[in-house]
Amino acid sequence: MKRLTRLALVALVLALGGLALAGIWRGAAPDPIRVGVLHSLTGTMAISERAVVDATLVAIEELNQSGGVLGRPVEAVVRDGGSDWSTFGSEAERLILQDRVAVTFGCWTSASRKQVKPIVERQRHLLFYPLQYEGLEQSPYIVYTGAAPNQQIIPAIRWAADHLGRRFYLVGSDYVFPRTANAISRHVVEMLGGAVVGEDYLLLGSRDTSPIVERIQAARPDVILNTINGDSNVAFFEDLYRVGITPDTLPVMSFSIAETELSTMNRAHVAGHYAAWNYFQSIDREENRAFLSRLHDAYGPSRVASDPMEAAYVGVHLWALAVTDAQSIDTEAVRRALGDLSLPAPQGVVYVDSETQHTWKMVRVGRIRSDGQFDILWESGTPVRPAPYLPYRSRAEWDAFLQTLYEGWRGWANPGPDASGTK
Amino acid sequence: MIGRRLSHQLVLWFILIALVPFAIVAYLAYAGAERALRSEVTNGLFAIAHRQVEAIGAVVRAHEDNVTALSRLPAAADAVLSLERAWREAGPGSAAYADVDRRFRPLLTSYVEAFNYVDLALIAASGDLVFSVKGGDEFGTNLKTGSYRTTGLGQAFERANTLLLTEFSDYAVYPDTGDITAFAAAPVLQANRQVGVVALHLNNDELLRVIRDFTGLGQTGETVLTRIAGDDVLFITPLRHDLDAAFRLKVPVRGSQAAPTERSALGYRGEGLAVDYRGEPVLAVWRYVPAIGAGLVVKIDAREAFRPIARLKMLTFALAAATLLVVVLAALSVARTIAGPVVKLTAATARIADGDLGRPVDVVASNEIGRLADSFNRMAGQLEESIERLKSTTAAKERIESELRVAHEIQMGILPKIFPPFPERPEFDLHALIQPAREVGGDFYDFFLVGDDELYFVIGDVAGKGVPASLFMAITLTLFRSSLVWGLDPAALVAKLNQHLCADNDLALFVTMFCGRLHVPSGEVIYSNGGHNPPYALRSHGSLEALPRVGGPALGISDKAQYQLGRVTLQPRDTLLLYTDGVTEAVGPGDEFFQESRLEACVRTAPDATARQLVERVSRAVAEFTAGVAPADDLTLLALGYCGSQDGSRGDGS
């Protein structure tokens, strides 16, 4: 009897303890960390930005598969910027104030980023921006995981000057990135003793590229430096092809055409031309193979990877590492932890420069193959330090340059003759 | 035995009560301290890693700034262009080149000396190295195509020339000097046009100073720089524990479970416990340093880092041992103070159980045990007293009992016990039996042959029992015997006895009595009944009749009582049965009396029995009826069988 009583007591204590533990366990079921994903799912940029959203979600899924961040699952809130810059602003505000996301991964065009920048700065919210861009910017609340101009434009022009010729024709979409990139390109071409024989812009989303092609034919450059964004490129290359311009006669060095865009273009029109990026899908690295297999697991084996996708993927992982190091999702704590953070990314080691909040990255030049992939012709060997402000002009001069553009457009892109439309 | 078990239990409980909380607290404190110390050491390593990264960054930045400033001097562009032209047009050995060289050499040499560089090189945009302060083997080669392409100098030139910004080479062994060094290079511009590159050959002192700064790293800590070189992790600086390790020590890349030296070189940032190149467990913090393309590990031997914890562990164990000792001693002492008296008490109870009450329990304690011992001693004392009292009482009782036994023997001695009493007289057959309820009874019987023909017989029952009744019975019997001499008939005899008994009868005792006299030759019985149960006459032909109640009241009540004389004639083989109420009032099962009916039934079935047989038959029947219940009253039977006169008439009848 006595033994029976003691046994019953022990059992009772164990049962109560188990219940209490189970209660704690259940009580501790963690809230998800909400993160914003802000890209154009519609409009002219959707073709490029949807792929970036996919890569961002793959990275988030990868985090969740390995137990989340700080033991909490990560939940993506995806918002559509609609290729409209003011929409980017309002959606960013909605993500921060309404969805209460911890961080936002988003923006492609500089126009959209410039729209979102004052908002994240006012709200002290962190934006991971995955695109190569024109530089001339440094915000404490933006982490730039894409290339600064010295990580893409300069080596590309250098390589073109050494291998293709020194007479350059600059073509771009009419918004802040191509304008600034071309301003930098002019400096670089000058340094290299080359010449800019023409500079032309077309409105974002415009397909009216034949006048430009005609002017290019007249100027007879050695190389075209192409900063056209979005599906205008389809028309542009089609026109080039139509008039008989081939990579042999007049190569194009593009700064905004990657595997994603190539998959929607006529390969015959683009094969043999060049592009400069930090990442190509064809990179032979263990980390890249892992990235591609995750991408293919999620979206099928025909899905291609591109530089902005890789930068977005790396951005999510950098954020997760910083949160883990900081043991907090607080913006300031995460920012502190981001400084000096590095990881072996698909493209090579990526390192967050604590001074500029840009990343050290590898630089590569590739030639488009007929299968929509790139042959890598040159790479920097080690990561290149980001230099958002190039020393060709003073910082004040660069800022004034941007200000002039902004005032001319009343925004960050040429609104076009129909100025009542998109800003 | 009990004492040992008690003290064992006490020690066990003490240890449980004292050591379990101690162990929990010690474990929590230890775990907390370990966590705190580890986090503190790690934070220290973080700070040192940060300091080292900053210091390396500062070194790199300082040289980059130097070379940038140099590249922007108009003299730099002038020098590159002039030297390149002279080198190309006249050749490096020409007088024209020597002229140009003389123009620029003093400035550039003084610059190198002023800023403590090893060398300074000017490279044309084409890659031709057109000038160096030292004029070593690299002079005159082409850095794009020549053998120095793969050196740090070639790398620095290539990067500066391609990226058009100031760049820094990785640290490497420079073939000419054999030292481990890096180069800083910047594009040289003239009128916004790049004309060449200026490169500075660094003194590696600064980097070594950074690496050898062991501040905060104790006796074993150090900073390690590594780079991935093919399939190996290459150590690029001297190690604290291996001064010749730089560019000599290689560890194969392992992939998973890699050491911090590999992980940092691969681009990971992190911290944790690891095993270093010596196989020593270390606490490490690691970083990637992109400026020099290397991984940086700041580490300290776990043994040193956790030394305070080891001390704490020792202290905890020592404290636990001391606590254990104190607890055991305290437990033993408590066990002695509690268990000791209990053991003594136990021994004392055992003694008392064996009957030894004399020795008190010797326990001096102020607690409950002491009080228990006091009560115990008091109890033992009272027990002893009681036993003494009991002994004397028992002695008194025994004396009385022995006296009563004597009285009983005397009483029984008074009654005639020899049967048949008159063997020489075949005319009658007499048998009697008395069974006293207590040691001394109040019943009696007697018979006496007066002359040859007169047989007096009597049966009586004194009211009450015990000594007074037996004395009264003795008096009655004595009076009866002494009165026989008078030759009185039974009625006169009873009346005379009554008068004697009434005199001085202070105790108000009385006696019932049946007295009869058989005239032997005729069989005639005259009798007088003083309040007694009437006897039965069992006739030879089988009929049974109770003698008519002729006489008077019980004797001893009133001296004025009159007694009549009854008369009955016995035929040969008739039998008279006399009895006391001990027969008819014998109690059987269910508190039922034996009663006259049962007596009559018992007697009626034995018409031919002798006196002895009849008495024994009745007494057996009563014994069966009472079934072992102790008799409440004396039981007396007397049977008188008449056999006829001496001439043998009894024989005629049978």
GROMACS .gro file of C-alpha atoms in nm, chain A residues 150 154-155 158 188 190-193 325 337 339-344 349 351 355 360 378 380 382-385 387 391-392, chain B residues 50 53 60-61 64 72 144 155 158-159 161-165 167 170 189 191-194 266-269 287-288 290-291:
model
   60
  150ASN     CA    1   3.281   5.064  -5.980
  154ILE     CA    2   3.405   5.073  -6.483
  155PRO     CA    3   3.545   4.723  -6.533
  158ARG     CA    4   3.768   4.889  -6.928
  188VAL     CA    5   3.564   5.635  -6.765
  190GLU     CA    6   3.765   5.970  -7.115
  191MET     CA    7   4.013   5.817  -6.870
  192LEU     CA    8   4.069   5.533  -7.106
  193GLY     CA    9   4.129   5.767  -7.396
  325ASP     CA   10   2.407   3.793  -3.443
  337ALA     CA   11   2.537   4.355  -3.687
  339GLY     CA   12   2.873   4.591  -4.053
  340ASP     CA   13   3.162   4.357  -4.141
  341LEU     CA   14   2.917   4.074  -4.206
  342SER     CA   15   3.022   3.836  -4.479
  343LEU     CA   16   2.906   3.512  -4.634
  344PRO     CA   17   3.015   3.287  -4.916
  349VAL     CA   18   3.237   3.613  -5.082
  351TYR     CA   19   3.098   4.140  -4.742
  355GLU     CA   20   3.118   5.247  -4.403
  360TRP     CA   21   3.215   4.395  -5.163
  378TRP     CA   22   3.673   3.799  -6.721
  380SER     CA   23   3.799   4.027  -6.079
  382THR     CA   24   3.875   3.886  -5.541
  383PRO     CA   25   3.582   4.095  -5.419
  384VAL     CA   26   3.594   4.459  -5.519
  385ARG     CA   27   3.537   4.733  -5.267
  387ALA     CA   28   3.260   5.291  -5.423
  391PRO     CA   29   3.617   6.032  -5.723
  392TYR     CA   30   3.570   6.190  -6.066
  473HIS     CA   31   3.703   4.427  -3.449
  476VAL     CA   32   4.005   4.425  -3.863
  483VAL     CA   33   4.537   4.926  -4.603
  484ARG     CA   34   4.359   5.259  -4.607
  487GLU     CA   35   4.585   5.344  -5.039
  495ARG     CA   36   4.741   6.263  -5.822
  567LYS     CA   37   5.028   4.210  -6.812
  578GLN     CA   38   4.778   4.189  -5.911
  581GLU     CA   39   4.584   4.476  -6.285
  582ARG     CA   40   4.317   4.581  -6.037
  584ASN     CA   41   4.430   4.949  -6.415
  585THR     CA   42   4.099   4.770  -6.463
  586LEU     CA   43   3.892   4.925  -6.189
  587LEU     CA   44   4.053   5.267  -6.233
  588LEU     CA   45   4.056   5.315  -5.860
  590GLU     CA   46   4.355   4.905  -5.517
  593ASP     CA   47   4.667   4.035  -5.143
  612LEU     CA   48   4.581   6.038  -6.461
  614ALA     CA   49   4.404   6.558  -6.804
  615ASN     CA   50   4.145   6.299  -6.690
  616ARG     CA   51   4.318   6.037  -6.895
  617GLN     CA   52   4.482   5.736  -6.739
  689LEU     CA   53   3.575   3.109  -4.716
  690GLY     CA   54   3.387   3.422  -4.615
  691TYR     CA   55   3.200   3.319  -4.303
  692ARG     CA   56   3.173   3.532  -3.992
  710ARG     CA   57   3.588   3.739  -3.980
  711TYR     CA   58   3.650   3.781  -4.345
  713PRO     CA   59   3.806   4.162  -4.795
  714ALA     CA   60   4.068   4.438  -4.809
   0.00000   0.00000   0.00000
